[in-house]
Amino acid sequence: MFDHIECFYRPGTLREALALLQKTGRRGAIVAGATDVVTRADRSPRYFIDVTHLDLDYVRKNGRGCTIGAATTMMALEKSSIIRGFAGGILAKAAATCGSIQNRNMATVGGNLANASPAADSAVVLLALDAHLVVANSRRKHRIPLAEFYVGPHKTVLKSELIVEIVIPALPGGRSGWSFQKLGRTETDISLVNAAVGLQADAHGRIKWSRIAMGAVGPMPVRARAAEKLLAGNALSEDLLAQAGEAVMNAVSPISDGRASAEYRREMSAVLARRALRECAAQAGIPIGN
Amino acid sequence: MQVMLTINGEAKRLSITPGDLLLDVLRRECYFGVKRGCETGECGACTVLVNGKPVNSCLMFAAQAEGTEILTIEGVAPDGNLDPLQTAFLDHGAVQCGYCTPGMILSAKALLAERPDPTDAEVREALAGNFCRCTGYLKPVEAVLAAAQAYRQAGSRGVSTKSGRSRGQARKKR
């Protein structure tokens, strides 16, 4: 299937990898876990550049937040005590649903983001966590907010660039709750709808702020900003949950495919968002009135 | 290009093309227990252990295997004495056509190396990436739980102080 590949590069440093990326240009393709590269079977690359030997597999935490090497596998994320203890462990939970163990042992978080599947489970969580990507080419290194990274299904702003690191800013202090929700045919199947939600309680048990990210319901994962605004500053009630669900439904633009209809996905977006909000509220100690 | 790796304990230097998949290379080298199934990383028939971790060899480039240790089903019973997992699969009728069996046994082997006393749910998760189209999953799950007990009794995976769960109890949990 890949008999047209002329060279498989295994650079040992980031500088070397970026030089190869520049040299091979459009004919070079980045390989990390390979799970997407093989299944996509794009015949245009002539060169593969393996980025799994650049010391980009790490998870670190400091006062400014969390940084994750782009070549960290889904399995390493799900096992990382830092990730399990950060924001209710929602990134670990999402990583644990990204396919079978065999695939999670290979698939990397950078690859999951760069592949730009609208259903990517790590992307929806990182969007809710306001993550930035550190992206490099041979000339410069810069930061891109994940919210500005996608331009369409399987399309990103990357141009012969490599995702080096994912940066999650420190969470605001105070009592917060986080939830990852996924609707799939099985636990490890591709998501029909996924959601990552966080919220924080103020001193009066009202919602200080909320973040609601929805995936698999549009060309790219989206934040339901109108729903977030609706919740901010208010006490949570069944009525407000229903309104937030409506706002989430208005924020998504799902398609119908072999897995589910657009109507079903839209309806389930509200269900998952409400389910997530309830879980977050319980964690944050926010009561739900009538 | 050349790749140096260890397969079933044997050091090998193999000639590969840059785009070769590990599955194709292993089968070319006559490790026919590595089965060609879906070739899209769904079915797990091509599962091998790479440095002890289950991986779909259809989704891995052979060039990525440089310096790794690979275990295929052929290396599980090198001296002809069946591994307790293999015995348990036979005893429990967990093998029908056998196509998925090598992958299931390797996935289970990796699980038991990490979790000598797995729960029913952990066994099911470990086998979730190995599709069986004949007999189903009940018997393989039972076989893995029985093999875990056999391993513990034999002490071949470190002696666990916890008492082994009987098959009857394991079934009740579901």
Short mmCIF file of C-alpha atoms in Angstrom, two decimals, chain A residues 1-3 5-8 10 31-39 48 50 52-53 73 75 78-79 96 100-106 185 188-189, chain B residues 1 17-21 24 39-42 44 47 53-56 58-61 63-67 103 107 114 125-131:
data_model
loop_
_atom_site.label_atom_id
_atom_site.label_comp_id
_atom_site.label_asym_id
_atom_site.label_seq_id
_atom_site.Cartn_x
_atom_site.Cartn_y
_atom_site.Cartn_z
CA MET A 1 0.00 0.00 0.00
CA PHE A 2 2.96 2.31 0.70
CA ASP A 3 5.33 0.93 -1.89
CA ILE A 5 7.53 5.66 -0.13
CA GLU A 6 11.16 6.49 -0.88
CA CYS A 7 12.48 7.06 2.61
CA PHE A 8 11.37 6.57 6.20
CA ARG A 10 13.70 8.56 12.04
CA VAL A 31 4.23 9.83 11.29
CA ALA A 32 3.76 9.41 15.03
CA GLY A 33 1.46 6.55 16.09
CA ALA A 34 0.78 5.85 12.38
CA THR A 35 -2.82 4.80 13.06
CA ASP A 36 -4.31 7.66 11.01
CA VAL A 37 -1.52 7.76 8.40
CA VAL A 38 -2.05 4.10 7.52
CA THR A 39 -5.85 4.14 7.51
CA PHE A 48 7.73 9.69 6.12
CA ASP A 50 8.82 9.65 12.35
CA THR A 52 8.39 9.55 18.09
CA HIS A 53 12.10 9.85 18.97
CA THR A 73 0.30 8.23 23.52
CA MET A 75 -2.42 5.15 26.80
CA GLU A 78 -4.92 7.82 30.46
CA LYS A 79 -2.35 6.40 32.91
CA ALA A 96 -9.34 5.94 27.40
CA SER A 100 -8.94 -0.25 21.47
CA ILE A 101 -5.88 -0.74 23.69
CA GLN A 102 -3.89 -1.71 20.57
CA ASN A 103 -4.65 1.67 19.00
CA ARG A 104 -4.24 3.67 22.22
CA ASN A 105 -0.76 2.17 22.65
CA MET A 106 0.24 3.78 19.34
CA ARG A 185 -21.97 2.45 19.71
CA THR A 188 -14.20 2.69 22.54
CA ASP A 189 -15.98 3.40 19.26
CA MET B 1 16.44 -0.32 4.24
CA THR B 17 11.01 -1.17 2.11
CA PRO B 18 10.40 2.21 3.78
CA GLY B 19 6.62 1.84 3.49
CA ASP B 20 6.36 -1.79 4.64
CA LEU B 21 3.83 -2.47 7.35
CA ASP B 24 3.46 -7.73 5.99
CA GLU B 39 -6.10 -4.01 7.87
CA THR B 40 -7.63 -0.88 9.40
CA GLY B 41 -6.88 -1.47 13.08
CA GLU B 42 -10.39 -2.55 14.00
CA GLY B 44 -7.07 -7.07 16.26
CA THR B 47 -2.06 -8.10 17.27
CA LYS B 53 2.36 -3.76 24.65
CA PRO B 54 -0.38 -4.99 22.33
CA VAL B 55 -0.29 -3.22 18.98
CA ASN B 56 -2.09 -3.74 15.67
CA CYS B 58 -1.36 -3.62 10.34
CA LEU B 59 -1.16 0.00 11.56
CA MET B 60 2.54 0.10 12.36
CA PHE B 61 5.32 0.65 9.88
CA ALA B 63 10.60 0.86 10.17
CA GLN B 64 9.07 1.90 13.50
CA ALA B 65 9.98 -1.50 14.95
CA GLU B 66 13.71 -0.72 14.92
CA GLY B 67 15.23 -1.79 18.22
CA GLY B 103 -4.47 -11.80 18.96
CA SER B 107 -3.79 -9.12 24.40
CA GLU B 114 0.29 -5.98 34.35
CA GLU B 125 -11.56 -4.15 28.11
CA ALA B 126 -8.31 -5.95 27.29
CA LEU B 127 -10.10 -8.06 24.66
CA ALA B 128 -12.21 -5.18 23.27
CA GLY B 129 -9.80 -4.72 20.37
CA ASN B 130 -9.98 -8.38 19.30
CA PHE B 131 -13.04 -9.28 17.28
#
